[in-house]
């Protein structure tokens, strides 16, 4: 089984700012802009709110409610009206998909999604980032892969519930790939059935990747079990030992600024499974039964 730490959401280059942590601690992931997408920020619900105003205020107007939103991964049933049969899904292409393919990622593997966040507040009816706070990396969702499909190979009548997704509007692309969530899964030696996808609704310490004492978001503090001892294959893009420092119970990593898919072979790191089980256990799984209202 492979674990993929997958960077998704607004950042300084895509969107122009972090995603916000709202005053109640909610991790409000802003999908990156996409002029080809048929989804608008104003279409996407986040609880009682729409993403359009949040994105417009925090981006300084660079992103507007009518701008196209690359809602990917799409994990929350209530974010949009859904057709019957909807399942959470992720699209990948380009160098990111090439790396996943080279690493052998497929059915049965697990994506943990992380992004750049910063605490935000509303002042005079406008969202703003709280002065003096810093951006940081945090985990916000997961998807356990149940099926992998190449978009160019799909017949026009297949997956009617997924045709809204931005990866159906790219044109011919042999690398354009969809990862569909499984219905449920179990970790080896951890018998509880876990849901195939979901999100972590509020920021908690175990979701933080950035070292709380660090100034830069790319300086990570991870459970010590991530440390590549004894010739174990390191997290992809992080094979240089100078990036790592072990100081139990933690290890510290200077994470790669480039690359958005970091892959770890969990068969070489079985000691990480209890941490992973606890982490997923704190999330809110996607209930596909809520879908089909569109």
Coordinates of C-alpha atoms in Angstrom, one line a residue:
X1 CA 0.0 0.0 0.0
X2 CA 1.3 3.5 -0.9
X3 CA 0.6 6.7 0.9
X4 CA 0.5 9.8 -1.2
X5 CA 0.8 13.3 0.4
X6 CA -0.9 15.4 -2.3
X7 CA -0.8 19.2 -2.3
X8 CA -4.1 20.7 -3.3
X9 CA -5.8 24.1 -3.0
X10 CA -4.8 27.8 -3.2
X11 CA -1.2 28.8 -2.7
X12 CA 0.9 31.8 -3.7
X13 CA 1.1 30.8 -7.4
X14 CA -2.4 29.3 -7.9
X15 CA -5.0 31.6 -6.4
X16 CA -2.4 34.0 -5.0
X17 CA -2.9 33.3 -1.3
X18 CA -3.5 30.4 1.2
X19 CA -6.8 28.8 2.0
X20 CA -8.3 30.1 5.2
X21 CA -8.8 28.6 8.6
X22 CA -12.2 30.2 9.6
X23 CA -12.8 31.5 13.1
X24 CA -14.5 28.3 14.2
X25 CA -11.4 26.3 13.1
X26 CA -12.9 25.1 9.8
X27 CA -10.4 24.2 7.1
X28 CA -11.9 26.0 4.1
X29 CA -10.0 24.6 1.1
X30 CA -10.2 27.0 -1.9
X31 CA -9.8 25.1 -5.2
X32 CA -7.4 26.6 -7.7
X33 CA -8.6 28.8 -10.5
X34 CA -9.3 27.0 -13.8
X35 CA -10.7 29.0 -16.8
X36 CA -11.8 25.7 -18.5
X37 CA -13.9 24.5 -15.6
X38 CA -17.7 24.7 -15.8
X39 CA -17.8 25.1 -12.0
X40 CA -17.8 28.7 -10.5
X41 CA -16.7 29.6 -7.0
X42 CA -20.2 30.9 -6.4
X43 CA -21.5 27.4 -7.2
X44 CA -19.6 25.7 -4.4
X45 CA -21.0 25.4 -0.9
X46 CA -18.9 25.2 2.2
X47 CA -21.5 24.6 4.9
X48 CA -23.8 27.6 4.9
X49 CA -21.4 29.7 2.8
X50 CA -20.4 29.9 -0.8
X51 CA -16.8 30.0 -1.8
X52 CA -17.1 33.0 -4.1
X53 CA -17.0 35.7 -1.5
X54 CA -14.3 34.0 0.5
X55 CA -12.1 33.6 -2.5
X56 CA -12.8 37.2 -3.8
X57 CA -12.0 38.8 -0.4
X58 CA -8.9 36.9 0.4
X59 CA -7.4 37.0 -3.1
X60 CA -7.9 40.8 -3.3
X61 CA -10.3 40.4 -6.2
X62 CA -7.9 38.3 -8.3
X63 CA -10.4 35.5 -8.1
X64 CA -14.1 36.3 -8.3
X65 CA -17.3 34.4 -7.6
X66 CA -17.8 33.9 -11.4
X67 CA -14.3 32.6 -12.0
X68 CA -13.9 28.9 -12.9
X69 CA -12.9 26.7 -10.0
X70 CA -10.9 23.5 -10.3
X71 CA -12.9 21.5 -7.7
X72 CA -10.5 18.6 -7.5
X73 CA -10.4 16.5 -5.4
X74 CA -14.1 16.7 -5.0
X75 CA -14.8 15.0 -1.6
X76 CA -17.9 16.6 -0.1
X77 CA -21.3 15.5 -1.3
X78 CA -23.0 18.8 -0.3
X79 CA -20.5 21.0 -2.1
X80 CA -22.6 20.9 -5.4
X81 CA -25.9 19.4 -6.5
X82 CA -25.2 15.7 -7.5
X83 CA -26.5 13.2 -9.9
X84 CA -27.4 9.7 -8.7
X85 CA -24.3 7.5 -8.4
X86 CA -21.9 10.3 -7.5
X87 CA -18.7 9.2 -5.9
X88 CA -15.8 11.3 -4.5
X89 CA -13.0 11.5 -7.1
X90 CA -9.7 13.0 -8.0
X91 CA -8.2 14.0 -11.4
X92 CA -4.5 14.0 -12.2
X93 CA -2.5 14.6 -15.4
X94 CA 0.8 16.0 -16.5
X95 CA 4.0 15.6 -14.5
X96 CA 1.9 14.8 -11.3
X97 CA 0.2 11.9 -13.0
X98 CA 3.5 10.8 -14.5
X99 CA 5.1 10.7 -11.1
X100 CA 2.2 8.7 -9.6
X101 CA 2.4 6.2 -12.5
X102 CA 6.2 5.8 -12.1
X103 CA 5.6 5.1 -8.4
X104 CA 3.0 2.5 -9.2
X105 CA 0.1 4.3 -7.5
X106 CA -3.2 2.5 -8.1
X107 CA -6.2 0.7 -6.6
X108 CA -5.8 0.3 -2.8
X109 CA -3.5 3.2 -2.3
X110 CA -4.3 6.2 -0.1
X111 CA -4.1 9.9 -0.8
X112 CA -3.8 12.4 2.1
X113 CA -4.5 15.9 0.8
X114 CA -2.7 18.8 2.3
X115 CA -2.6 22.5 1.5
X116 CA -1.4 25.9 2.5
X117 CA -3.6 27.6 5.2
X118 CA -3.7 30.8 7.2
X119 CA -6.1 31.9 9.9
X120 CA -8.7 34.4 8.7
X121 CA -11.4 36.6 10.2
X122 CA -14.3 38.7 9.0
X123 CA -13.9 42.5 9.6
X124 CA -16.5 44.9 8.3
X125 CA -18.2 42.1 6.3
X126 CA -15.0 41.3 4.5
X127 CA -12.7 38.3 5.0
X128 CA -9.1 39.0 5.7
X129 CA -6.1 37.0 7.0
X130 CA -5.4 37.8 10.6
X131 CA -2.4 40.2 10.8
X132 CA 0.7 38.6 12.2
X133 CA -0.2 35.0 11.4
X134 CA 1.8 32.9 9.1
X135 CA 0.9 30.4 6.4
X136 CA 1.4 26.7 7.2
X137 CA 0.8 23.2 5.7
X138 CA -1.9 21.0 7.1
X139 CA -3.7 17.8 6.1
X140 CA -7.4 18.4 5.2
X141 CA -8.8 15.2 3.5
X142 CA -8.2 11.7 2.2
X143 CA -9.2 9.4 -0.7
X144 CA -8.7 5.7 -0.8
X145 CA -8.4 4.6 -4.4
X146 CA -11.1 2.1 -5.5
X147 CA -10.8 2.5 -9.3
X148 CA -8.4 4.2 -11.7
X149 CA -9.7 5.3 -15.1
X150 CA -8.2 7.1 -18.1
X151 CA -10.5 9.8 -19.3
X152 CA -9.7 9.4 -23.0
X153 CA -10.7 5.7 -22.9
X154 CA -14.2 6.4 -21.5
X155 CA -17.2 6.0 -23.7
X156 CA -19.4 9.1 -23.9
X157 CA -22.2 7.4 -21.9
X158 CA -20.1 6.2 -19.0
X159 CA -19.9 8.0 -15.7
X160 CA -22.7 10.5 -16.4
X161 CA -22.5 11.6 -12.7
X162 CA -18.9 12.7 -13.2
X163 CA -19.2 14.8 -16.4
X164 CA -19.2 18.1 -14.4
X165 CA -15.7 17.4 -13.3
X166 CA -12.9 19.7 -14.6
X167 CA -10.9 16.8 -16.0
X168 CA -13.7 16.2 -18.6
X169 CA -13.0 19.6 -20.1
X170 CA -9.3 19.3 -20.9
X171 CA -9.5 17.9 -24.5
X172 CA -7.5 14.9 -25.6
X173 CA -4.8 14.0 -23.1
X174 CA -3.5 10.4 -22.7
X175 CA -2.3 11.1 -19.1
X176 CA -5.7 12.5 -18.0
X177 CA -6.6 10.1 -15.1
X178 CA -9.4 9.8 -12.6
X179 CA -9.1 8.2 -9.2
X180 CA -12.5 7.1 -7.8
X181 CA -12.9 6.6 -4.0
X182 CA -13.5 3.1 -2.7
X183 CA -16.6 2.4 -0.7
X184 CA -14.5 1.4 2.4
X185 CA -11.2 -0.1 3.3
X186 CA -9.2 -1.6 6.1
X187 CA -5.6 -1.0 7.1
X188 CA -3.5 -4.2 7.5
X189 CA -3.8 -5.4 11.1
X190 CA -6.3 -2.7 11.9
X191 CA -9.7 -4.3 11.5
X192 CA -12.0 -1.2 11.6
X193 CA -13.7 -0.4 8.3
X194 CA -12.9 3.1 7.3
X195 CA -14.7 5.2 4.7
X196 CA -13.2 5.6 1.3
X197 CA -12.9 9.4 1.4
X198 CA -13.6 12.4 3.7
X199 CA -12.3 15.6 5.2
X200 CA -11.0 16.8 8.5
X201 CA -13.6 19.5 9.4
X202 CA -11.5 21.5 11.9
X203 CA -7.8 22.2 12.4
X204 CA -6.3 20.0 15.1
X205 CA -2.6 19.5 16.1
X206 CA -2.4 16.0 14.4
X207 CA -3.2 17.6 11.1
X208 CA -0.3 20.1 11.1
X209 CA 2.6 19.3 8.9
X210 CA 4.5 22.5 9.4
X211 CA 6.6 22.6 12.6
X212 CA 4.8 24.9 15.0
X213 CA 8.2 26.6 15.8
X214 CA 9.2 27.1 12.2
X215 CA 8.9 30.4 10.2
X216 CA 8.5 28.6 6.8
X217 CA 5.6 26.4 5.9
X218 CA 8.0 23.9 4.2
X219 CA 9.7 23.0 7.5
X220 CA 7.7 20.0 8.5
X221 CA 7.5 18.1 11.8
X222 CA 6.3 14.5 11.3
X223 CA 5.9 11.4 13.4
X224 CA 9.3 9.9 13.9
X225 CA 8.2 6.7 12.1
X226 CA 8.4 8.7 8.8
X227 CA 12.2 8.8 9.1
X228 CA 14.0 6.7 6.5
X229 CA 16.3 4.6 8.6
X230 CA 18.2 1.5 7.5
X231 CA 18.0 2.1 3.8
X232 CA 14.2 2.4 3.6
X233 CA 12.9 4.2 0.5
X234 CA 12.2 7.7 1.6
X235 CA 9.2 9.8 0.7
X236 CA 9.5 10.6 -3.0
X237 CA 11.2 13.9 -3.8
X238 CA 12.9 13.6 -0.4
X239 CA 15.7 11.1 -0.8
X240 CA 18.5 13.5 0.2
X241 CA 19.3 12.7 3.8
X242 CA 20.2 16.3 4.4
X243 CA 16.5 17.1 4.3
X244 CA 15.8 14.9 7.3
X245 CA 16.5 15.1 11.1
X246 CA 15.4 12.6 13.7
X247 CA 14.5 13.8 17.2
X248 CA 12.1 11.3 18.7
X249 CA 9.1 11.3 18.9
X250 CA 9.4 13.5 15.9
X251 CA 11.3 13.8 12.7
X252 CA 11.9 17.0 10.9
X253 CA 11.8 17.4 7.1
X254 CA 12.6 20.3 4.7
X255 CA 9.8 19.5 2.3
X256 CA 10.2 20.0 -1.4
X257 CA 8.9 23.3 -2.7
X258 CA 8.2 21.8 -6.1
X259 CA 6.3 18.6 -6.8
X260 CA 2.8 18.1 -5.5
X261 CA 2.6 14.3 -5.1
X262 CA 4.9 12.8 -2.5
X263 CA 4.7 8.9 -2.3
X264 CA 5.7 6.6 0.5
X265 CA 5.7 2.8 0.3
X266 CA 3.8 1.8 3.5
X267 CA 5.0 -1.8 3.2
X268 CA 8.4 -0.5 4.3
X269 CA 6.8 1.6 7.1
X270 CA 4.3 -0.6 8.9
X271 CA 5.0 1.3 12.1
X272 CA 3.1 4.3 10.5
X273 CA -0.2 2.3 10.3
X274 CA -1.4 3.1 13.9
X275 CA -0.8 6.8 13.3
X276 CA -2.7 6.6 10.0
X277 CA -5.6 4.7 11.6
X278 CA -5.9 7.3 14.4
X279 CA -5.7 10.2 11.9
X280 CA -8.4 8.9 9.6
X281 CA -10.5 8.1 12.6
X282 CA -10.8 11.8 13.4
X283 CA -12.2 12.7 10.0
X284 CA -15.7 12.9 8.6
X285 CA -16.2 10.4 5.8
X286 CA -18.2 11.2 2.7
X287 CA -21.7 9.7 2.8
X288 CA -22.5 9.0 -0.8
X289 CA -26.1 8.4 0.2
X290 CA -26.4 12.2 0.6
X291 CA -25.6 12.6 -3.1
X292 CA -28.0 12.3 -6.0
X293 CA -30.0 15.5 -5.2
X294 CA -29.2 17.1 -8.6

